[in-house]
Amino acid sequence: MFVSIIKEISMGHRLYNSKLSNRQNYALYGKCSNPNGHGHNYVIELTVKGEVDARTGMVLSLDSIKSIFNREITEKFDHKFLNYDLKEFKNTVPTSENIAKLMWEKLENKFSPAELHRILIKESRSSYFEYFGG
Ligand code: NI
């Protein structure tokens, strides 16, 4: 059984690789490399996978999934400027791909006896990124 929650969080970032010139960064990331950064209202979907507990009729309660998400993701990421506020992005470009991988690391093994199955990140209405670990 797969159970998902959907949350919106706001984060700022600049897509910029310090090993490249400004011109190379612009060629790679376009306006997302603008020096003063920009923000998004990201929609995050979190999916856990597990067996339905015969006693409760649930995999995990939605409240417990939401509270783990709040503790591991919202409190650490919401209203942060990722390049400066999160040490993990000091030397890593905060693309949606890398955000998904970092969120996976924060959430992996937190849903026992269920397990983390998928992180989906929508940065805009026209695209999304999914990570299944590994
Ligand atoms: Ni952006």
PDB file of C-alpha atoms and ligand atoms in Angstrom:
ATOM      1  CA  MET A   1       0.000   0.000   0.000  1.00  0.00           C
ATOM      2  CA  PHE A   2       1.247   3.460  -0.880  1.00  0.00           C
ATOM      3  CA  VAL A   3       0.334   6.467   1.244  1.00  0.00           C
ATOM      4  CA  SER A   4       1.188  10.022   0.193  1.00  0.00           C
ATOM      5  CA  ILE A   5       1.019  13.462   1.700  1.00  0.00           C
ATOM      6  CA  ILE A   6       1.359  16.750  -0.171  1.00  0.00           C
ATOM      7  CA  LYS A   7       2.898  19.853   1.385  1.00  0.00           C
ATOM      8  CA  GLU A   8       3.914  23.248   0.100  1.00  0.00           C
ATOM      9  CA  ILE A   9       7.066  24.937   1.308  1.00  0.00           C
ATOM     10  CA  SER A  10       8.829  28.100   0.188  1.00  0.00           C
ATOM     11  CA  MET A  11      12.545  28.104  -0.516  1.00  0.00           C
ATOM     12  CA  GLY A  12      14.980  30.422  -2.217  1.00  0.00           C
ATOM     13  CA  HIS A  13      18.024  29.437  -4.216  1.00  0.00           C
ATOM     14  CA  ARG A  14      20.538  30.370  -6.830  1.00  0.00           C
ATOM     15  CA  LEU A  15      21.686  27.810  -9.364  1.00  0.00           C
ATOM     16  CA  TYR A  16      25.364  28.524  -9.506  1.00  0.00           C
ATOM     17  CA  ASN A  17      28.499  26.421  -9.620  1.00  0.00           C
ATOM     18  CA  SER A  18      31.427  28.334  -8.146  1.00  0.00           C
ATOM     19  CA  LYS A  19      33.867  26.333 -10.294  1.00  0.00           C
ATOM     20  CA  LEU A  20      32.363  27.919 -13.415  1.00  0.00           C
ATOM     21  CA  SER A  21      32.394  31.494 -14.685  1.00  0.00           C
ATOM     22  CA  ASN A  22      29.287  33.655 -14.527  1.00  0.00           C
ATOM     23  CA  ARG A  23      28.959  33.229 -18.265  1.00  0.00           C
ATOM     24  CA  GLN A  24      29.170  29.437 -18.026  1.00  0.00           C
ATOM     25  CA  ASN A  25      26.672  29.436 -15.180  1.00  0.00           C
ATOM     26  CA  TYR A  26      24.275  31.504 -17.247  1.00  0.00           C
ATOM     27  CA  ALA A  27      24.680  29.128 -20.193  1.00  0.00           C
ATOM     28  CA  LEU A  28      23.888  26.193 -17.895  1.00  0.00           C
ATOM     29  CA  TYR A  29      21.193  27.579 -15.615  1.00  0.00           C
ATOM     30  CA  GLY A  30      19.849  30.648 -17.439  1.00  0.00           C
ATOM     31  CA  LYS A  31      18.104  33.238 -15.286  1.00  0.00           C
ATOM     32  CA  CYS A  32      18.147  30.782 -12.374  1.00  0.00           C
ATOM     33  CA  SER A  33      21.810  31.781 -11.996  1.00  0.00           C
ATOM     34  CA  ASN A  34      20.945  35.463 -11.393  1.00  0.00           C
ATOM     35  CA  PRO A  35      23.255  36.712  -8.633  1.00  0.00           C
ATOM     36  CA  ASN A  36      20.606  37.665  -6.085  1.00  0.00           C
ATOM     37  CA  GLY A  37      18.678  34.412  -6.267  1.00  0.00           C
ATOM     38  CA  HIS A  38      14.940  33.805  -6.436  1.00  0.00           C
ATOM     39  CA  GLY A  39      12.279  31.748  -4.716  1.00  0.00           C
ATOM     40  CA  HIS A  40       9.688  29.103  -5.421  1.00  0.00           C
ATOM     41  CA  ASN A  41       6.632  27.735  -3.699  1.00  0.00           C
ATOM     42  CA  TYR A  42       7.611  24.103  -3.978  1.00  0.00           C
ATOM     43  CA  VAL A  43       5.008  21.372  -3.756  1.00  0.00           C
ATOM     44  CA  ILE A  44       6.477  18.282  -2.150  1.00  0.00           C
ATOM     45  CA  GLU A  45       4.829  14.887  -2.318  1.00  0.00           C
ATOM     46  CA  LEU A  46       6.061  12.213   0.031  1.00  0.00           C
ATOM     47  CA  THR A  47       5.040   8.575  -0.471  1.00  0.00           C
ATOM     48  CA  VAL A  48       5.599   5.753   1.995  1.00  0.00           C
ATOM     49  CA  LYS A  49       5.068   2.068   1.259  1.00  0.00           C
ATOM     50  CA  GLY A  50       4.016  -0.544   3.774  1.00  0.00           C
ATOM     51  CA  GLU A  51       1.620  -3.237   4.874  1.00  0.00           C
ATOM     52  CA  VAL A  52      -1.797  -2.350   6.268  1.00  0.00           C
ATOM     53  CA  ASP A  53      -1.751  -3.025  10.003  1.00  0.00           C
ATOM     54  CA  ALA A  54      -4.627  -5.437  10.757  1.00  0.00           C
ATOM     55  CA  ARG A  55      -5.347  -3.783  14.086  1.00  0.00           C
ATOM     56  CA  THR A  56      -5.470  -0.143  12.899  1.00  0.00           C
ATOM     57  CA  GLY A  57      -6.435  -0.618   9.244  1.00  0.00           C
ATOM     58  CA  MET A  58      -3.662   1.827   8.361  1.00  0.00           C
ATOM     59  CA  VAL A  59      -0.066   1.707   7.132  1.00  0.00           C
ATOM     60  CA  LEU A  60       0.851   4.627   9.393  1.00  0.00           C
ATOM     61  CA  SER A  61      -1.413   7.377  10.623  1.00  0.00           C
ATOM     62  CA  LEU A  62      -1.403  10.475   8.436  1.00  0.00           C
ATOM     63  CA  ASP A  63      -0.663  12.487  11.568  1.00  0.00           C
ATOM     64  CA  SER A  64       2.559  10.604  12.173  1.00  0.00           C
ATOM     65  CA  ILE A  65       3.644  10.943   8.530  1.00  0.00           C
ATOM     66  CA  LYS A  66       2.897  14.666   8.629  1.00  0.00           C
ATOM     67  CA  SER A  67       4.717  15.208  11.897  1.00  0.00           C
ATOM     68  CA  ILE A  68       7.845  13.437  10.605  1.00  0.00           C
ATOM     69  CA  PHE A  69       7.662  15.584   7.456  1.00  0.00           C
ATOM     70  CA  ASN A  70       7.311  18.734   9.534  1.00  0.00           C
ATOM     71  CA  ARG A  71      10.231  17.823  11.779  1.00  0.00           C
ATOM     72  CA  GLU A  72      12.617  16.666   9.040  1.00  0.00           C
ATOM     73  CA  ILE A  73      11.633  18.909   6.125  1.00  0.00           C
ATOM     74  CA  THR A  74       9.474  21.923   6.981  1.00  0.00           C
ATOM     75  CA  GLU A  75      11.518  22.982  10.000  1.00  0.00           C
ATOM     76  CA  LYS A  76      14.800  22.601   8.116  1.00  0.00           C
ATOM     77  CA  PHE A  77      13.870  23.862   4.634  1.00  0.00           C
ATOM     78  CA  ASP A  78      10.855  26.190   4.771  1.00  0.00           C
ATOM     79  CA  HIS A  79      11.615  29.884   4.157  1.00  0.00           C
ATOM     80  CA  LYS A  80      15.325  29.157   3.843  1.00  0.00           C
ATOM     81  CA  PHE A  81      17.744  30.408   1.228  1.00  0.00           C
ATOM     82  CA  LEU A  82      19.228  27.041   0.398  1.00  0.00           C
ATOM     83  CA  ASN A  83      22.684  28.137  -0.772  1.00  0.00           C
ATOM     84  CA  TYR A  84      23.411  29.912   2.510  1.00  0.00           C
ATOM     85  CA  ASP A  85      21.150  28.382   5.134  1.00  0.00           C
ATOM     86  CA  LEU A  86      21.776  24.678   4.553  1.00  0.00           C
ATOM     87  CA  LYS A  87      25.325  23.439   4.981  1.00  0.00           C
ATOM     88  CA  GLU A  88      24.573  20.604   2.547  1.00  0.00           C
ATOM     89  CA  PHE A  89      24.315  23.167  -0.259  1.00  0.00           C
ATOM     90  CA  LYS A  90      27.532  24.982   0.517  1.00  0.00           C
ATOM     91  CA  ASN A  91      29.277  23.064  -2.274  1.00  0.00           C
ATOM     92  CA  THR A  92      26.290  21.466  -3.995  1.00  0.00           C
ATOM     93  CA  VAL A  93      24.014  23.298  -6.442  1.00  0.00           C
ATOM     94  CA  PRO A  94      20.468  23.377  -4.996  1.00  0.00           C
ATOM     95  CA  THR A  95      18.644  22.055  -8.045  1.00  0.00           C
ATOM     96  CA  SER A  96      15.372  20.226  -7.535  1.00  0.00           C
ATOM     97  CA  GLU A  97      17.256  16.995  -8.189  1.00  0.00           C
ATOM     98  CA  ASN A  98      19.672  17.683  -5.344  1.00  0.00           C
ATOM     99  CA  ILE A  99      16.889  18.938  -3.056  1.00  0.00           C
ATOM    100  CA  ALA A 100      15.018  15.666  -3.628  1.00  0.00           C
ATOM    101  CA  LYS A 101      18.128  13.634  -2.795  1.00  0.00           C
ATOM    102  CA  LEU A 102      18.767  15.601   0.388  1.00  0.00           C
ATOM    103  CA  MET A 103      15.149  15.273   1.498  1.00  0.00           C
ATOM    104  CA  TRP A 104      15.420  11.541   0.872  1.00  0.00           C
ATOM    105  CA  GLU A 105      18.454  11.370   3.179  1.00  0.00           C
ATOM    106  CA  LYS A 106      16.579  13.246   5.908  1.00  0.00           C
ATOM    107  CA  LEU A 107      13.501  11.000   5.638  1.00  0.00           C
ATOM    108  CA  GLU A 108      14.961   7.589   4.916  1.00  0.00           C
ATOM    109  CA  ASN A 109      14.384   5.063   7.726  1.00  0.00           C
ATOM    110  CA  LYS A 110      12.029   7.409   9.590  1.00  0.00           C
ATOM    111  CA  PHE A 111       8.767   5.553   8.804  1.00  0.00           C
ATOM    112  CA  SER A 112       9.294   2.119  10.323  1.00  0.00           C
ATOM    113  CA  PRO A 113       7.667  -0.356   9.825  1.00  0.00           C
ATOM    114  CA  ALA A 114       6.755   1.323   6.512  1.00  0.00           C
ATOM    115  CA  GLU A 115       9.455   2.651   4.227  1.00  0.00           C
ATOM    116  CA  LEU A 116      10.079   5.757   2.217  1.00  0.00           C
ATOM    117  CA  HIS A 117       9.106   5.127  -1.404  1.00  0.00           C
ATOM    118  CA  ARG A 118       9.192   8.404  -3.320  1.00  0.00           C
ATOM    119  CA  ILE A 119       9.922  12.097  -3.052  1.00  0.00           C
ATOM    120  CA  LEU A 120       8.297  14.256  -5.723  1.00  0.00           C
ATOM    121  CA  ILE A 121       9.143  17.933  -6.075  1.00  0.00           C
ATOM    122  CA  LYS A 122       7.199  20.396  -8.184  1.00  0.00           C
ATOM    123  CA  GLU A 123       9.052  23.633  -8.648  1.00  0.00           C
ATOM    124  CA  SER A 124       6.429  24.961 -11.067  1.00  0.00           C
ATOM    125  CA  ARG A 125       3.186  23.817 -12.633  1.00  0.00           C
ATOM    126  CA  SER A 126       4.937  22.542 -15.714  1.00  0.00           C
ATOM    127  CA  SER A 127       7.514  20.138 -14.334  1.00  0.00           C
ATOM    128  CA  TYR A 128       8.305  17.797 -11.485  1.00  0.00           C
ATOM    129  CA  PHE A 129      11.138  15.653 -10.218  1.00  0.00           C
ATOM    130  CA  GLU A 130      10.802  12.228  -8.611  1.00  0.00           C
ATOM    131  CA  TYR A 131      13.324  10.297  -6.565  1.00  0.00           C
ATOM    132  CA  PHE A 132      13.000   6.703  -5.443  1.00  0.00           C
ATOM    133  CA  GLY A 133      16.337   6.458  -3.624  1.00  0.00           C
ATOM    134  CA  GLY A 134      19.456   4.563  -4.601  1.00  0.00           C
TER     135      GLY A 134
HETATM  136 NI    NI B   1      14.712  28.286  -9.255  1.00  0.00          NI
END
